[in-house]
Coordinates of C-alpha atoms in Angstrom, one line a residue:
Chain A
D1 CA 116.3 108.4 93.5
A2 CA 116.5 111.4 95.9
K3 CA 117.3 114.7 94.2
T4 CA 119.1 116.1 97.2
T5 CA 122.5 115.8 98.9
Q6 CA 122.9 116.3 102.7
P7 CA 125.8 115.7 105.1
P8 CA 125.2 112.4 106.9
S9 CA 125.7 113.8 110.4
M10 CA 126.1 117.1 112.3
D11 CA 126.5 118.2 115.9
C12 CA 125.2 121.4 117.5
A13 CA 125.5 122.7 121.0
E14 CA 122.3 123.2 122.9
G15 CA 121.0 126.7 122.7
R16 CA 122.9 127.5 119.6
A17 CA 121.4 127.8 116.1
A18 CA 121.6 124.6 114.0
N19 CA 122.1 125.2 110.3
L20 CA 121.4 122.1 108.1
P21 CA 122.5 122.4 104.5
C22 CA 121.0 120.7 101.5
N23 CA 122.1 120.7 97.9
H24 CA 119.5 120.3 95.1
S25 CA 121.3 121.5 92.0
T26 CA 118.9 119.8 89.6
I27 CA 115.7 121.3 91.0
S28 CA 113.0 122.2 88.5
G29 CA 110.8 125.3 88.4
N30 CA 107.7 123.5 89.8
E31 CA 109.6 121.8 92.6
Y32 CA 109.4 122.9 96.2
V33 CA 111.9 122.2 99.0
Y34 CA 110.4 120.4 101.9
W35 CA 112.0 119.6 105.3
Y36 CA 110.9 116.8 107.6
R37 CA 112.5 115.3 110.7
Q38 CA 112.2 111.9 112.3
I39 CA 112.9 111.3 115.9
H40 CA 113.9 107.7 116.6
S41 CA 111.3 105.2 115.4
Q42 CA 108.5 107.8 115.1
G43 CA 106.8 109.0 112.0
P44 CA 108.4 111.9 110.1
Q45 CA 107.3 115.3 111.3
Y46 CA 106.7 118.1 108.8
I47 CA 108.8 121.2 109.5
I48 CA 108.6 123.7 106.6
H49 CA 108.6 124.1 102.9
G50 CA 109.3 126.8 100.3
L51 CA 109.7 127.6 96.6
K52 CA 112.1 130.5 96.3
N53 CA 111.4 132.9 99.1
N54 CA 112.7 132.5 102.6
E55 CA 110.2 131.0 104.9
T56 CA 109.8 131.0 108.7
N57 CA 107.4 129.3 111.0
E58 CA 107.3 128.5 114.7
M59 CA 109.7 125.6 114.3
A60 CA 112.3 126.8 111.9
S61 CA 113.5 129.1 109.1
L62 CA 114.2 128.0 105.5
I63 CA 116.7 129.9 103.4
I64 CA 116.8 129.1 99.7
T65 CA 119.6 130.5 97.5
E66 CA 118.6 132.8 94.7
D67 CA 119.5 130.1 92.0
R68 CA 117.5 127.6 94.1
K69 CA 120.3 125.1 93.9
S70 CA 120.7 124.8 97.7
S71 CA 119.0 125.6 100.9
T72 CA 119.6 125.8 104.7
L73 CA 117.2 124.8 107.4
I74 CA 117.8 126.9 110.6
L75 CA 116.7 125.8 114.0
P76 CA 117.3 129.1 115.9
H77 CA 117.8 127.8 119.5
A78 CA 118.4 124.0 119.4
T79 CA 117.3 121.9 122.3
L80 CA 117.9 118.2 123.1
R81 CA 114.5 117.4 121.7
D82 CA 115.7 118.5 118.2
T83 CA 118.0 115.5 118.0
A84 CA 116.7 113.6 115.0
V85 CA 117.3 112.7 111.3
Y86 CA 116.4 115.7 109.1
Y87 CA 115.3 115.1 105.5
C88 CA 115.5 117.6 102.8
I89 CA 113.1 116.7 99.9
V90 CA 112.4 118.2 96.5
R91 CA 108.8 117.7 95.5
A92 CA 106.9 118.8 92.5
R93 CA 103.5 120.4 93.0
S94 CA 100.9 120.6 90.3
N95 CA 97.2 120.6 89.7
F96 CA 97.3 116.9 88.7
G97 CA 97.9 115.1 91.9
N98 CA 99.4 115.0 95.3
E99 CA 103.0 114.1 94.5
K100 CA 104.9 111.5 96.5
L101 CA 107.8 112.3 98.8
T102 CA 111.2 110.9 97.8
F103 CA 113.4 110.6 100.9
G104 CA 117.1 110.3 100.9
T105 CA 119.2 109.2 103.9
G106 CA 119.0 112.6 105.6
T107 CA 121.3 114.3 108.2
R108 CA 121.5 112.9 111.6
L109 CA 121.6 116.0 113.9
T110 CA 122.8 115.5 117.5
I111 CA 122.3 118.3 120.0
I112 CA 125.1 118.3 122.5
P113 CA 124.3 119.4 126.1
Chain B
D1 CA 91.9 117.3 116.6
A2 CA 93.5 113.9 116.3
G3 CA 96.4 113.6 113.8
V4 CA 97.0 110.6 111.6
T5 CA 96.5 107.3 113.5
Q6 CA 97.7 103.8 112.6
S7 CA 97.0 100.4 114.0
P8 CA 98.4 98.1 115.2
T9 CA 101.6 99.6 116.7
H10 CA 103.6 96.4 116.4
L11 CA 102.9 93.2 114.6
I12 CA 104.8 89.9 114.3
K13 CA 104.1 87.5 111.4
T14 CA 105.8 84.5 109.8
R15 CA 106.9 84.1 106.2
G16 CA 104.1 83.4 103.8
Q17 CA 101.4 84.9 106.0
Q18 CA 99.3 87.9 105.0
V19 CA 99.0 91.2 107.0
T20 CA 96.6 94.2 107.0
L21 CA 97.6 97.5 108.4
R22 CA 95.2 100.4 109.0
C23 CA 95.3 104.2 108.8
S24 CA 92.9 106.9 109.8
P25 CA 93.8 110.3 108.2
K26 CA 93.9 113.6 109.9
S27 CA 90.5 115.4 110.0
G28 CA 89.8 117.2 106.7
H29 CA 92.3 115.1 104.7
D30 CA 91.1 113.0 101.7
T31 CA 94.4 111.5 100.4
V32 CA 96.4 108.7 102.0
S33 CA 99.9 107.7 101.0
W34 CA 101.8 104.6 102.3
Y35 CA 105.6 104.4 102.8
Q36 CA 107.9 101.5 103.9
Q37 CA 111.0 102.3 106.0
A38 CA 113.6 99.6 106.4
L39 CA 116.0 99.9 109.3
G40 CA 118.6 102.7 108.7
Q41 CA 116.9 103.9 105.5
G42 CA 114.6 106.7 104.5
P43 CA 110.9 106.0 103.9
Q44 CA 110.1 104.6 100.4
F45 CA 106.8 105.4 98.7
I46 CA 104.5 102.4 98.2
F47 CA 101.3 103.9 96.8
Q48 CA 98.7 106.7 97.3
Y49 CA 94.9 106.6 97.4
Y50 CA 92.5 109.3 96.5
E51 CA 88.7 108.9 96.0
E52 CA 89.0 105.2 96.8
E53 CA 91.4 104.6 94.0
E54 CA 95.1 104.0 93.7
R55 CA 96.5 107.1 92.1
Q56 CA 100.2 106.6 92.2
R57 CA 102.4 103.6 92.9
G58 CA 106.0 103.2 93.7
N59 CA 108.3 100.3 92.8
F60 CA 106.6 97.6 94.9
P61 CA 105.3 94.2 93.8
D62 CA 101.7 93.3 93.5
R63 CA 101.9 91.5 96.9
F64 CA 101.4 95.0 98.2
S65 CA 97.8 96.2 97.8
G66 CA 95.6 98.8 99.4
H67 CA 92.1 100.1 99.8
Q68 CA 90.5 103.4 100.7
F69 CA 87.1 103.6 102.3
P70 CA 84.4 106.3 101.9
N71 CA 85.5 107.9 105.2
Y72 CA 89.0 108.3 103.7
S73 CA 90.6 105.7 106.0
S74 CA 92.9 103.2 104.3
E75 CA 94.3 99.7 104.6
L76 CA 97.6 98.3 103.4
N77 CA 97.7 94.6 102.7
V78 CA 100.8 92.5 102.1
N79 CA 100.5 88.9 100.9
A80 CA 103.0 86.1 101.0
L81 CA 105.2 87.9 103.5
L82 CA 109.0 87.7 103.1
L83 CA 111.7 88.4 105.7
G84 CA 112.6 91.5 103.7
D85 CA 109.1 93.0 104.4
S86 CA 110.1 93.6 108.0
A87 CA 110.0 97.4 108.3
L88 CA 108.2 100.4 109.7
Y89 CA 105.1 101.1 107.6
L90 CA 104.1 104.7 107.6
C91 CA 100.8 106.3 106.5
A92 CA 100.7 110.0 105.5
S93 CA 97.5 112.0 104.9
S94 CA 97.0 115.2 103.0
E95 CA 94.4 117.3 101.3
D96 CA 94.1 117.1 97.5
S97 CA 94.6 120.7 97.2
W98 CA 97.4 122.5 95.4
R99 CA 97.5 125.1 98.1
T100 CA 97.6 122.7 101.1
D101 CA 98.9 119.3 100.0
T102 CA 101.5 118.9 102.7
Q103 CA 101.7 115.2 103.9
Y104 CA 101.4 114.5 107.6
F105 CA 102.6 111.2 108.9
G106 CA 101.3 108.8 111.5
P107 CA 103.4 107.0 114.1
G108 CA 103.8 103.9 112.0
T109 CA 103.3 100.2 112.4
R110 CA 106.4 98.1 113.1
L111 CA 106.1 94.8 111.2
T112 CA 108.5 91.9 112.0
V113 CA 108.5 88.9 109.7
L114 CA 110.1 85.8 111.2

């Protein structure tokens, strides 16, 4: 079962920042937070991941609370092409294997023109 | 640099038949994972291959089997197809490295079982 809780849907105006929340209150010390998105009928696209520090790349920023029980993915200037289902995934990382991804139902983000 | 590729794009089979789906990993990746995504659901993990062996397996019956070749490409085989096997089948590749084990997905193969 997925270890995360996300709102089923959100809207955001084009050009504004999209803030997608994720709750992962049972996260363990060796578990990272990953974000993927899936545009209709395509394969999931990796966005970003982090452990406890905030992370930023060319696509998005990831803000993780100090207690690591929740996080927010920020798309700074949303465009229509950002309309997709966004998945927040908690994934263990270890020296003993490449751990699977456990997907929930995600948040369907719709960018409004 | 090509990303993860999968073939075929679409496939239609009838109940009871067998199917083989193929995946070529991203350059430099040695680990391949397979996922099944039913309509309206998130992807579900089937299994993972590394060094030509199945390393992890999800909750799927033995009708689902796989193979990894020396060049790291992989096949997913499904025997005795059921209507419920209709789904998008996704392949993800990654490096077997603690530092860089992010999984990158291919476009998927859409399987329809009639």
